[in-house]
Amino acid sequence: MRLAITPSDAVPPPSLRRSWGLGLAVAATVWLSACAGLVPQRSGEAPAVDVPADWTSSRDGIEGRAATRDWWRAFNDPQLSALVELALRANTDVHTAIANLRQARALVTVSHATLLPQLDASGSAQRSKSGGLPAGSLFRAGFDASWEPDLFGANRAGVDAAQADVLTRAASLGDVQVTVAAEVATQYLTWRGTGVRLDVARENLKLLEETLQIARWRTQAGLGTSLEVEQARAEVERTRAQIPLLETTLAQAAHGIAVLTARAPGRLPELAITGEAPVAPVGIALTIPADTLRQRPDVRGAESQVRAAASRATQADAQRYPSFTLSGNIGLSALTLGALGASGSGAAALLAGVSIPLFNGGALKAQVDARDAALAGAGSVYQGTVLAALKDVEDALVGLKSAQERRDMLQGAAEAADNASLIARQRYGSGLIDFQTVLDTQRTQLSAQDSLAAARTDVATAQVRLVKALGGGWIPEEPALQAAHQP
């Protein structure tokens, strides 16, 4: 229940009524101002998290280029750059995040309007005739004004919460941009790497078919057996069976790129596989953990959510206190339009009111408790987001270092397997070794080449994961955002 207090409707002279109204307004203002300090202000600071001074994982080779807005250009691949930039313009998730940001900015203006006086105007014209009397006209015009002084800061806290929501939405947009750019790059690198693996499988299939033909010739010449022919044929068919799987992976990666660029699968312009998956030729600048957290959009968004929750808790608390309103109106009426505003054609009134919550079943207190709980939850979310961000970077560092080491080892293994396969084919043609040795060396050669192609792709995708973990792919612009959402 809210108790409304208004000036008396008794019949004192108009001048005395105006004095009462003004006196009540002044008295209420002084009294409520004295009570304004009773509303506790929640801190919008995010809770502290124990952030290490440096990364625990090795930083060997991880230095040079910063995780900038256009990190994908470091791969020196025009196709990759074009696809990422197309996705950042056309992706449906990006468009959704932009719309949410626009909505949040509009709601700031809505919130800010509660701090300002409201003014409405009205007008009417009436033409009537009664019995034998001549027709008459009546014109009316009026102005109504109202204002609720924000003595306890409820409306100001609402504006602060709306402004924090803008920063949260801006960070959400950045998070989407980071994710979309990384996902497009990953799909593209997978597509390129699978294309190389497909070429490797096809080249090895030709080599095995040649080996099968040699086995048939040797059998016809009485130098081999049908067992050797069947063994060679089995190896040919086993290698041929791998090609459809690689073709499927290739098509699925292309479909993923198409959807990320807001196109239907199969509608993507033809791309060219011009070699191995590109690898960034320079390292990635690894800043200290604290700087990385400032770059991550999800961490910034979680921090803004804490500010918004604190403001809404303060707003809920302020709504438990009295509210004070000032309103006035001017009404004009005349028989002719030109007479409106003439002396004696209008009346004016001023009204001051105080509304005090007395009983509401504990709803207002429960609302405060709910907002305080939401503030505590936002703080926990922030802490969890920070810890997850640190884990992402540590995992990406370990993954990149491991991928680089594995690629280097497989490079040597592939070279040795190629040499062994060549020597085995020559020695088998001279009758110095059995056919099983040839098959074993060729099988090892195919496996080593395929693993090396996959490892090279893994290094490139590990670079993308590290850049994403570092928050590359967007640029925080707080000054611009602040200016954009200020009414």
Short mmCIF file of C-alpha atoms in Angstrom, two decimals:
data_model
loop_
_atom_site.label_atom_id
_atom_site.label_comp_id
_atom_site.label_asym_id
_atom_site.label_seq_id
_atom_site.Cartn_x
_atom_site.Cartn_y
_atom_site.Cartn_z
CA MET A 1 0.00 0.00 0.00
CA ARG A 2 1.26 3.52 -0.84
CA LEU A 3 -0.08 6.52 1.08
CA ALA A 4 -0.72 9.55 -1.16
CA ILE A 5 -0.56 12.99 0.45
CA THR A 6 -1.91 15.96 -1.58
CA PRO A 7 -2.94 19.54 -0.71
CA SER A 8 -6.39 19.85 0.83
CA ASP A 9 -9.42 20.25 -1.42
CA ALA A 10 -11.04 22.76 1.00
CA VAL A 11 -12.19 26.07 -0.25
CA PRO A 12 -9.58 28.70 0.72
CA PRO A 13 -8.86 31.50 -1.72
CA PRO A 14 -6.80 30.55 -4.85
CA SER A 15 -3.83 32.58 -3.65
CA LEU A 16 -3.84 30.72 -0.35
CA ARG A 17 -4.12 27.37 -2.11
CA ARG A 18 -1.07 28.20 -4.23
CA SER A 19 0.86 29.15 -1.09
CA TRP A 20 -0.09 25.88 0.59
CA GLY A 21 0.99 23.91 -2.43
CA LEU A 22 4.31 25.69 -2.68
CA GLY A 23 4.92 25.39 1.06
CA LEU A 24 4.20 21.68 0.98
CA ALA A 25 6.54 21.21 -1.98
CA VAL A 26 9.38 23.01 -0.21
CA ALA A 27 8.83 21.16 3.08
CA ALA A 28 8.67 17.80 1.35
CA THR A 29 11.81 18.53 -0.63
CA VAL A 30 13.79 19.44 2.50
CA TRP A 31 12.53 16.39 4.39
CA LEU A 32 13.18 13.92 1.60
CA SER A 33 16.61 15.38 0.86
CA ALA A 34 17.56 14.70 4.47
CA CYS A 35 16.52 11.08 4.00
CA ALA A 36 18.27 10.56 0.64
CA GLY A 37 21.48 9.39 2.25
CA LEU A 38 19.67 6.41 3.74
CA VAL A 39 19.88 4.39 0.48
CA PRO A 40 23.03 2.21 0.49
CA GLN A 41 25.07 2.40 -2.69
CA ARG A 42 26.29 -0.93 -4.10
CA SER A 43 29.78 -1.09 -5.48
CA GLY A 44 29.94 -1.84 -9.18
CA GLU A 45 33.53 -3.06 -8.93
CA ALA A 46 34.06 -6.63 -10.08
CA PRO A 47 35.33 -8.98 -7.36
CA ALA A 48 39.05 -9.56 -7.16
CA VAL A 49 40.55 -12.61 -8.84
CA ASP A 50 44.03 -13.95 -8.16
CA VAL A 51 45.59 -13.39 -11.60
CA PRO A 52 49.14 -14.76 -12.03
CA ALA A 53 51.93 -12.41 -13.04
CA ASP A 54 52.89 -14.57 -16.03
CA TRP A 55 51.85 -17.69 -17.90
CA THR A 56 52.97 -21.08 -16.63
CA SER A 57 53.20 -22.62 -20.12
CA SER A 58 56.27 -22.21 -22.28
CA ARG A 59 56.44 -19.06 -24.40
CA ASP A 60 59.10 -20.33 -26.81
CA GLY A 61 58.41 -18.97 -30.27
CA ILE A 62 55.29 -17.10 -29.11
CA GLU A 63 56.22 -13.50 -29.72
CA GLY A 64 56.19 -10.93 -32.45
CA ARG A 65 52.70 -10.08 -33.70
CA ALA A 66 49.95 -8.80 -31.47
CA ALA A 67 46.45 -10.27 -31.38
CA THR A 68 45.00 -7.37 -33.35
CA ARG A 69 41.63 -6.75 -34.94
CA ASP A 70 42.78 -8.14 -38.34
CA TRP A 71 45.07 -10.94 -37.16
CA TRP A 72 44.03 -13.17 -40.08
CA ARG A 73 46.08 -11.05 -42.47
CA ALA A 74 49.23 -12.47 -40.86
CA PHE A 75 48.54 -15.74 -42.71
CA ASN A 76 49.13 -13.93 -46.04
CA ASP A 77 46.23 -15.78 -47.67
CA PRO A 78 43.86 -13.54 -49.68
CA GLN A 79 41.13 -16.19 -49.66
CA LEU A 80 41.22 -16.46 -45.88
CA SER A 81 41.15 -12.69 -45.40
CA ALA A 82 38.24 -12.28 -47.81
CA LEU A 83 36.19 -15.02 -46.12
CA VAL A 84 36.76 -13.71 -42.59
CA GLU A 85 35.87 -10.15 -43.54
CA LEU A 86 32.79 -11.34 -45.43
CA ALA A 87 31.64 -13.31 -42.38
CA LEU A 88 32.13 -10.30 -40.08
CA ARG A 89 29.84 -8.30 -42.38
CA ALA A 90 27.20 -10.92 -43.18
CA ASN A 91 27.10 -13.47 -40.36
CA THR A 92 23.66 -13.74 -38.76
CA ASP A 93 25.03 -13.92 -35.21
CA VAL A 94 26.94 -10.68 -35.83
CA HIS A 95 23.76 -9.00 -37.07
CA THR A 96 21.87 -10.22 -34.00
CA ALA A 97 24.54 -8.84 -31.68
CA ILE A 98 24.46 -5.48 -33.50
CA ALA A 99 20.67 -5.32 -33.11
CA ASN A 100 20.96 -6.08 -29.40
CA LEU A 101 23.49 -3.27 -29.03
CA ARG A 102 21.18 -0.82 -30.81
CA GLN A 103 18.35 -1.87 -28.52
CA ALA A 104 20.47 -1.31 -25.41
CA ARG A 105 21.46 2.17 -26.59
CA ALA A 106 17.82 3.09 -27.20
CA LEU A 107 16.89 1.91 -23.71
CA VAL A 108 19.45 4.29 -22.23
CA THR A 109 17.45 7.19 -23.66
CA VAL A 110 14.28 5.67 -22.24
CA SER A 111 15.88 5.44 -18.79
CA HIS A 112 17.31 8.94 -18.94
CA ALA A 113 13.86 10.37 -19.71
CA THR A 114 12.76 9.46 -16.17
CA LEU A 115 15.11 12.15 -14.84
CA LEU A 116 13.47 14.94 -16.84
CA PRO A 117 10.10 16.70 -16.55
CA GLN A 118 7.29 15.45 -18.75
CA LEU A 119 5.11 17.89 -20.71
CA ASP A 120 1.94 17.05 -22.64
CA ALA A 121 -0.34 19.26 -24.69
CA SER A 122 -3.97 18.70 -25.64
CA GLY A 123 -6.63 20.54 -27.61
CA SER A 124 -10.21 20.13 -28.75
CA ALA A 125 -12.90 21.94 -30.69
CA GLN A 126 -16.64 21.44 -30.25
CA ARG A 127 -19.62 22.67 -32.28
CA SER A 128 -23.11 22.16 -30.79
CA LYS A 129 -26.69 23.31 -31.21
CA SER A 130 -29.57 22.96 -28.73
CA GLY A 131 -33.22 23.54 -29.57
CA GLY A 132 -33.92 26.84 -31.25
CA LEU A 133 -30.76 28.45 -29.94
CA PRO A 134 -28.08 29.34 -32.45
CA ALA A 135 -25.16 26.93 -32.84
CA GLY A 136 -22.16 27.61 -30.63
CA SER A 137 -18.50 26.66 -30.61
CA LEU A 138 -16.18 25.84 -27.75
CA PHE A 139 -12.40 25.62 -28.06
CA ARG A 140 -10.13 24.13 -25.40
CA ALA A 141 -6.34 23.88 -25.03
CA GLY A 142 -4.32 22.57 -22.18
CA PHE A 143 -0.78 21.85 -21.00
CA ASP A 144 0.09 19.25 -18.34
CA ALA A 145 3.53 19.03 -16.76
CA SER A 146 4.90 16.60 -14.18
CA TRP A 147 8.24 15.88 -12.59
CA GLU A 148 9.44 13.36 -10.06
CA PRO A 149 12.64 14.58 -8.37
CA ASP A 150 15.02 11.64 -8.11
CA LEU A 151 15.88 12.33 -4.47
CA PHE A 152 16.82 8.75 -3.58
CA GLY A 153 18.60 7.96 -6.86
CA ALA A 154 16.26 5.23 -8.15
CA ASN A 155 16.02 6.69 -11.64
CA ARG A 156 19.71 7.59 -11.77
CA ALA A 157 20.56 4.00 -10.83
CA GLY A 158 18.29 2.82 -13.64
CA VAL A 159 20.22 4.97 -16.11
CA ASP A 160 23.53 3.61 -14.80
CA ALA A 161 22.24 0.06 -15.25
CA ALA A 162 21.12 0.81 -18.81
CA GLN A 163 24.53 2.30 -19.65
CA ALA A 164 26.25 -0.79 -18.22
CA ASP A 165 23.97 -2.89 -20.41
CA VAL A 166 25.27 -1.02 -23.46
CA LEU A 167 28.84 -1.96 -22.56
CA THR A 168 27.74 -5.55 -21.98
CA ARG A 169 26.08 -5.69 -25.39
CA ALA A 170 29.13 -4.11 -27.02
CA ALA A 171 31.32 -6.77 -25.42
CA SER A 172 28.89 -9.45 -26.59
CA LEU A 173 29.24 -8.13 -30.13
CA GLY A 174 33.01 -8.30 -29.75
CA ASP A 175 32.77 -11.85 -28.45
CA VAL A 176 30.71 -12.86 -31.47
CA GLN A 177 33.19 -11.20 -33.81
CA VAL A 178 36.11 -13.01 -32.16
CA THR A 179 34.30 -16.35 -32.37
CA VAL A 180 33.13 -15.93 -35.98
CA ALA A 181 36.57 -14.86 -37.23
CA ALA A 182 38.24 -17.80 -35.47
CA GLU A 183 35.62 -20.30 -36.66
CA VAL A 184 35.90 -19.18 -40.29
CA ALA A 185 39.68 -19.42 -40.12
CA THR A 186 39.52 -22.88 -38.52
CA GLN A 187 37.07 -24.18 -41.13
CA TYR A 188 39.15 -22.73 -43.94
CA LEU A 189 42.39 -24.19 -42.61
CA THR A 190 40.69 -27.55 -42.18
CA TRP A 191 39.44 -27.31 -45.76
CA ARG A 192 42.92 -26.48 -47.05
CA GLY A 193 44.59 -29.19 -44.97
CA THR A 194 42.06 -31.83 -46.02
CA GLY A 195 42.67 -30.90 -49.64
CA VAL A 196 46.38 -31.58 -49.17
CA ARG A 197 45.65 -34.90 -47.46
CA LEU A 198 43.36 -35.82 -50.35
CA ASP A 199 46.17 -35.08 -52.82
CA VAL A 200 48.53 -37.24 -50.75
CA ALA A 201 46.07 -40.14 -50.78
CA ARG A 202 45.57 -39.89 -54.53
CA GLU A 203 49.31 -39.73 -55.23
CA ASN A 204 49.92 -42.75 -53.02
CA LEU A 205 47.08 -44.58 -54.75
CA LYS A 206 48.86 -44.10 -58.09
CA LEU A 207 52.09 -45.39 -56.54
CA LEU A 208 50.34 -48.48 -55.14
CA GLU A 209 48.67 -49.16 -58.47
CA GLU A 210 52.13 -49.12 -60.09
CA THR A 211 53.33 -51.55 -57.43
CA LEU A 212 50.35 -53.79 -58.15
CA GLN A 213 51.22 -53.75 -61.87
CA ILE A 214 54.82 -54.70 -61.07
CA ALA A 215 53.58 -57.60 -58.94
CA ARG A 216 51.43 -58.85 -61.82
CA TRP A 217 54.33 -58.65 -64.28
CA ARG A 218 56.59 -60.55 -61.92
CA THR A 219 53.95 -63.24 -61.44
CA GLN A 220 53.49 -63.60 -65.20
CA ALA A 221 57.26 -63.95 -65.52
CA GLY A 222 57.35 -66.64 -62.84
CA LEU A 223 59.27 -64.42 -60.42
CA GLY A 224 56.36 -63.79 -58.04
CA THR A 225 53.23 -65.41 -56.72
CA SER A 226 49.52 -64.64 -56.80
CA LEU A 227 49.77 -63.95 -53.05
CA GLU A 228 51.88 -60.90 -53.79
CA VAL A 229 49.32 -59.71 -56.35
CA GLU A 230 46.45 -60.03 -53.87
CA GLN A 231 48.41 -58.29 -51.14
CA ALA A 232 49.13 -55.38 -53.48
CA ARG A 233 45.50 -55.23 -54.61
CA ALA A 234 44.30 -55.18 -50.98
CA GLU A 235 46.58 -52.24 -50.22
CA VAL A 236 45.30 -50.39 -53.31
CA GLU A 237 41.67 -50.80 -52.26
CA ARG A 238 42.41 -49.83 -48.66
CA THR A 239 44.00 -46.58 -49.80
CA ARG A 240 41.17 -45.93 -52.28
CA ALA A 241 38.64 -46.32 -49.45
CA GLN A 242 40.19 -43.39 -47.56
CA ILE A 243 39.44 -40.95 -50.38
CA PRO A 244 35.63 -40.73 -49.88
CA LEU A 245 36.15 -39.95 -46.18
CA LEU A 246 38.50 -37.10 -47.01
CA GLU A 247 36.12 -35.81 -49.69
CA THR A 248 33.33 -35.77 -47.10
CA THR A 249 35.45 -33.76 -44.66
CA LEU A 250 36.36 -31.36 -47.47
CA ALA A 251 32.70 -30.79 -48.40
CA GLN A 252 31.61 -30.36 -44.76
CA ALA A 253 34.29 -27.73 -44.17
CA ALA A 254 33.10 -25.81 -47.26
CA HIS A 255 29.50 -26.04 -45.99
CA GLY A 256 30.60 -24.65 -42.63
CA ILE A 257 32.33 -21.70 -44.31
CA ALA A 258 29.21 -21.00 -46.38
CA VAL A 259 26.90 -20.88 -43.35
CA LEU A 260 29.33 -18.68 -41.41
CA THR A 261 29.24 -16.20 -44.30
CA ALA A 262 25.41 -16.29 -44.32
CA ARG A 263 25.13 -18.40 -47.46
CA ALA A 264 23.41 -21.68 -48.09
CA PRO A 265 25.71 -24.74 -48.27
CA GLY A 266 26.89 -25.13 -51.83
CA ARG A 267 26.46 -21.43 -52.66
CA LEU A 268 30.00 -20.46 -51.70
CA PRO A 269 32.15 -19.14 -54.57
CA GLU A 270 34.67 -21.65 -55.80
CA LEU A 271 37.85 -21.70 -53.74
CA ALA A 272 41.27 -22.83 -54.83
CA ILE A 273 43.49 -25.24 -52.92
CA THR A 274 46.92 -23.87 -53.72
CA GLY A 275 49.04 -25.91 -51.35
CA GLU A 276 49.34 -26.61 -47.67
CA ALA A 277 47.26 -24.79 -45.08
CA PRO A 278 48.87 -21.39 -44.47
CA VAL A 279 50.72 -20.78 -41.22
CA ALA A 280 51.30 -17.32 -39.80
CA PRO A 281 54.94 -16.55 -40.62
CA VAL A 282 55.49 -14.61 -37.39
CA GLY A 283 54.70 -15.34 -33.80
CA ILE A 284 51.91 -13.97 -31.66
CA ALA A 285 52.70 -11.34 -29.06
CA LEU A 286 51.83 -12.78 -25.68
CA THR A 287 51.05 -10.08 -23.14
CA ILE A 288 50.89 -10.61 -19.40
CA PRO A 289 47.67 -12.21 -18.08
CA ALA A 290 46.24 -8.93 -16.75
CA ASP A 291 46.53 -7.26 -20.17
CA THR A 292 45.03 -10.31 -21.86
CA LEU A 293 42.00 -10.17 -19.59
CA ARG A 294 41.45 -6.53 -20.52
CA GLN A 295 41.44 -7.52 -24.19
CA ARG A 296 38.97 -10.40 -23.86
CA PRO A 297 35.42 -9.27 -24.71
CA ASP A 298 33.76 -11.92 -22.54
CA VAL A 299 35.68 -10.68 -19.47
CA ARG A 300 34.71 -7.08 -20.23
CA GLY A 301 31.10 -8.14 -20.67
CA ALA A 302 31.06 -9.99 -17.36
CA GLU A 303 32.53 -6.91 -15.65
CA SER A 304 29.79 -4.70 -17.13
CA GLN A 305 27.16 -7.15 -15.91
CA VAL A 306 28.44 -6.64 -12.37
CA ARG A 307 28.01 -2.87 -12.75
CA ALA A 308 24.48 -3.29 -14.11
CA ALA A 309 23.53 -5.67 -11.28
CA ALA A 310 24.88 -3.24 -8.67
CA SER A 311 22.89 -0.36 -10.14
CA ARG A 312 19.70 -2.40 -10.24
CA ALA A 313 20.15 -3.45 -6.61
CA THR A 314 20.56 0.22 -5.63
CA GLN A 315 17.49 1.09 -7.69
CA ALA A 316 15.40 -1.60 -5.97
CA ASP A 317 16.48 -0.30 -2.56
CA ALA A 318 15.63 3.30 -3.45
CA GLN A 319 12.11 2.25 -4.45
CA ARG A 320 11.41 1.39 -0.80
CA TYR A 321 11.55 5.07 0.10
CA PRO A 322 8.95 7.81 -0.51
CA SER A 323 8.54 9.32 -3.93
CA PHE A 324 7.76 12.99 -4.47
CA THR A 325 5.99 14.44 -7.51
CA LEU A 326 5.30 17.94 -8.77
CA SER A 327 2.61 18.45 -11.38
CA GLY A 328 0.79 21.37 -12.88
CA ASN A 329 -1.64 22.14 -15.65
CA ILE A 330 -2.97 25.08 -17.59
CA GLY A 331 -6.41 24.86 -19.16
CA LEU A 332 -7.71 27.39 -21.70
CA SER A 333 -11.25 27.58 -23.09
CA ALA A 334 -13.04 30.13 -25.26
CA LEU A 335 -15.97 30.40 -27.63
CA THR A 336 -13.69 31.44 -30.46
CA LEU A 337 -10.25 30.22 -31.44
CA GLY A 338 -8.82 33.73 -31.35
CA ALA A 339 -9.99 34.25 -27.76
CA LEU A 340 -7.83 31.41 -26.41
CA GLY A 341 -5.20 32.88 -24.14
CA ALA A 342 -7.09 36.05 -23.49
CA SER A 343 -7.41 37.27 -19.95
CA GLY A 344 -9.96 35.26 -18.02
CA SER A 345 -10.06 32.36 -20.53
CA GLY A 346 -7.99 29.90 -18.56
CA ALA A 347 -7.19 28.32 -15.22
CA ALA A 348 -3.95 26.95 -13.75
CA ALA A 349 -3.22 24.49 -10.98
CA LEU A 350 -0.10 23.25 -9.13
CA LEU A 351 -0.03 19.97 -7.26
CA ALA A 352 2.68 18.52 -5.03
CA GLY A 353 2.38 14.95 -3.80
CA VAL A 354 4.26 12.43 -1.70
CA SER A 355 3.74 8.68 -1.99
CA ILE A 356 5.02 6.58 0.90
CA PRO A 357 5.07 2.76 0.80
CA LEU A 358 3.52 1.49 4.04
CA PHE A 359 2.56 -2.13 3.39
CA ASN A 360 3.21 -4.31 0.36
CA GLY A 361 3.53 -7.78 1.81
CA GLY A 362 7.34 -7.62 1.82
CA ALA A 363 7.47 -7.39 -1.97
CA LEU A 364 9.85 -4.40 -2.07
CA LYS A 365 12.24 -5.95 0.45
CA ALA A 366 12.16 -9.24 -1.44
CA GLN A 367 12.94 -7.35 -4.64
CA VAL A 368 16.02 -5.87 -2.97
CA ASP A 369 17.10 -9.33 -1.80
CA ALA A 370 16.62 -10.67 -5.31
CA ARG A 371 18.72 -7.89 -6.84
CA ASP A 372 21.46 -8.38 -4.22
CA ALA A 373 21.48 -12.09 -5.03
CA ALA A 374 21.74 -11.25 -8.74
CA LEU A 375 24.71 -8.99 -7.91
CA ALA A 376 26.43 -11.83 -6.04
CA GLY A 377 25.74 -14.14 -8.97
CA ALA A 378 27.17 -11.64 -11.46
CA GLY A 379 30.32 -11.45 -9.35
CA SER A 380 30.68 -15.22 -9.41
CA VAL A 381 30.12 -15.26 -13.18
CA TYR A 382 32.87 -12.67 -13.58
CA GLN A 383 35.30 -14.74 -11.50
CA GLY A 384 34.45 -17.86 -13.49
CA THR A 385 34.89 -16.00 -16.78
CA VAL A 386 38.33 -14.76 -15.73
CA LEU A 387 39.46 -18.25 -14.71
CA ALA A 388 38.09 -19.74 -17.95
CA ALA A 389 39.97 -17.08 -19.95
CA LEU A 390 43.24 -17.90 -18.19
CA LYS A 391 42.65 -21.60 -18.89
CA ASP A 392 41.93 -20.89 -22.57
CA VAL A 393 45.27 -19.15 -23.01
CA GLU A 394 47.22 -21.80 -21.09
CA ASP A 395 45.57 -24.59 -23.11
CA ALA A 396 46.23 -22.77 -26.38
CA LEU A 397 49.90 -22.26 -25.49
CA VAL A 398 50.34 -25.94 -24.68
CA GLY A 399 48.46 -26.94 -27.82
CA LEU A 400 50.51 -24.71 -30.11
CA LYS A 401 53.85 -25.81 -28.66
CA SER A 402 52.83 -29.47 -28.93
CA ALA A 403 51.59 -29.04 -32.51
CA GLN A 404 54.85 -27.38 -33.56
CA GLU A 405 56.96 -30.13 -31.98
CA ARG A 406 54.82 -32.87 -33.56
CA ARG A 407 55.05 -31.23 -36.99
CA ASP A 408 58.85 -31.02 -36.78
CA MET A 409 59.14 -34.68 -35.77
CA LEU A 410 56.76 -35.85 -38.49
CA GLN A 411 58.72 -33.85 -41.05
CA GLY A 412 61.75 -36.06 -40.40
CA ALA A 413 59.61 -39.20 -40.31
CA ALA A 414 58.01 -38.39 -43.66
CA GLU A 415 61.40 -37.78 -45.30
CA ALA A 416 62.71 -41.11 -43.97
CA ALA A 417 59.55 -42.94 -45.09
CA ASP A 418 59.86 -41.51 -48.62
CA ASN A 419 63.49 -42.67 -48.85
CA ALA A 420 62.64 -46.13 -47.47
CA SER A 421 59.79 -46.57 -49.96
CA LEU A 422 62.00 -45.63 -52.91
CA ILE A 423 64.79 -47.99 -51.82
CA ALA A 424 62.32 -50.84 -51.20
CA ARG A 425 60.80 -50.51 -54.68
CA GLN A 426 64.26 -50.54 -56.28
CA ARG A 427 65.45 -53.56 -54.27
CA TYR A 428 62.21 -55.44 -54.89
CA GLY A 429 62.61 -54.86 -58.66
CA SER A 430 66.07 -56.40 -58.36
CA GLY A 431 64.75 -59.39 -56.42
CA LEU A 432 66.71 -58.52 -53.28
CA ILE A 433 63.76 -58.25 -50.84
CA ASP A 434 60.33 -59.80 -50.54
CA PHE A 435 57.10 -58.10 -51.53
CA GLN A 436 55.83 -57.71 -47.95
CA THR A 437 58.68 -55.32 -47.19
CA VAL A 438 57.64 -53.15 -50.13
CA LEU A 439 54.04 -53.02 -48.90
CA ASP A 440 55.12 -52.18 -45.38
CA THR A 441 57.32 -49.30 -46.50
CA GLN A 442 54.62 -47.89 -48.78
CA ARG A 443 52.03 -48.12 -46.02
CA THR A 444 54.40 -46.29 -43.69
CA GLN A 445 55.04 -43.66 -46.36
CA LEU A 446 51.33 -42.94 -46.81
CA SER A 447 50.75 -42.74 -43.05
CA ALA A 448 53.73 -40.39 -42.53
CA GLN A 449 52.72 -38.06 -45.36
CA ASP A 450 49.11 -37.94 -44.20
CA SER A 451 50.13 -37.29 -40.60
CA LEU A 452 52.53 -34.52 -41.66
CA ALA A 453 49.80 -32.78 -43.68
CA ALA A 454 47.43 -33.01 -40.72
CA ALA A 455 50.14 -31.76 -38.33
CA ARG A 456 50.83 -28.70 -40.47
CA THR A 457 47.12 -27.89 -40.38
CA ASP A 458 47.11 -28.42 -36.61
CA VAL A 459 49.84 -25.79 -36.19
CA ALA A 460 47.80 -23.24 -38.14
CA THR A 461 44.58 -23.97 -36.24
CA ALA A 462 46.50 -23.86 -32.94
CA GLN A 463 47.65 -20.35 -33.86
CA VAL A 464 44.01 -19.40 -34.44
CA ARG A 465 42.99 -20.85 -31.07
CA LEU A 466 45.69 -18.84 -29.31
CA VAL A 467 44.66 -15.60 -31.01
CA LYS A 468 41.04 -16.28 -30.04
CA ALA A 469 42.05 -17.01 -26.45
CA LEU A 470 43.94 -13.70 -26.37
CA GLY A 471 40.81 -11.85 -27.53
CA GLY A 472 42.02 -10.97 -31.02
CA GLY A 473 39.44 -10.00 -33.61
CA TRP A 474 37.83 -6.92 -32.08
CA ILE A 475 38.84 -3.49 -30.77
CA PRO A 476 37.38 -2.22 -27.49
CA GLU A 477 36.20 1.35 -28.00
CA GLU A 478 34.87 2.53 -24.63
CA PRO A 479 35.12 6.28 -25.38
CA ALA A 480 33.11 5.87 -28.58
CA LEU A 481 30.60 3.67 -26.85
CA GLN A 482 30.22 6.08 -23.96
CA ALA A 483 29.60 8.96 -26.34
CA ALA A 484 27.16 6.88 -28.38
CA HIS A 485 24.89 5.93 -25.51
CA GLN A 486 24.89 9.21 -23.62
CA PRO A 487 21.55 10.96 -24.21
#
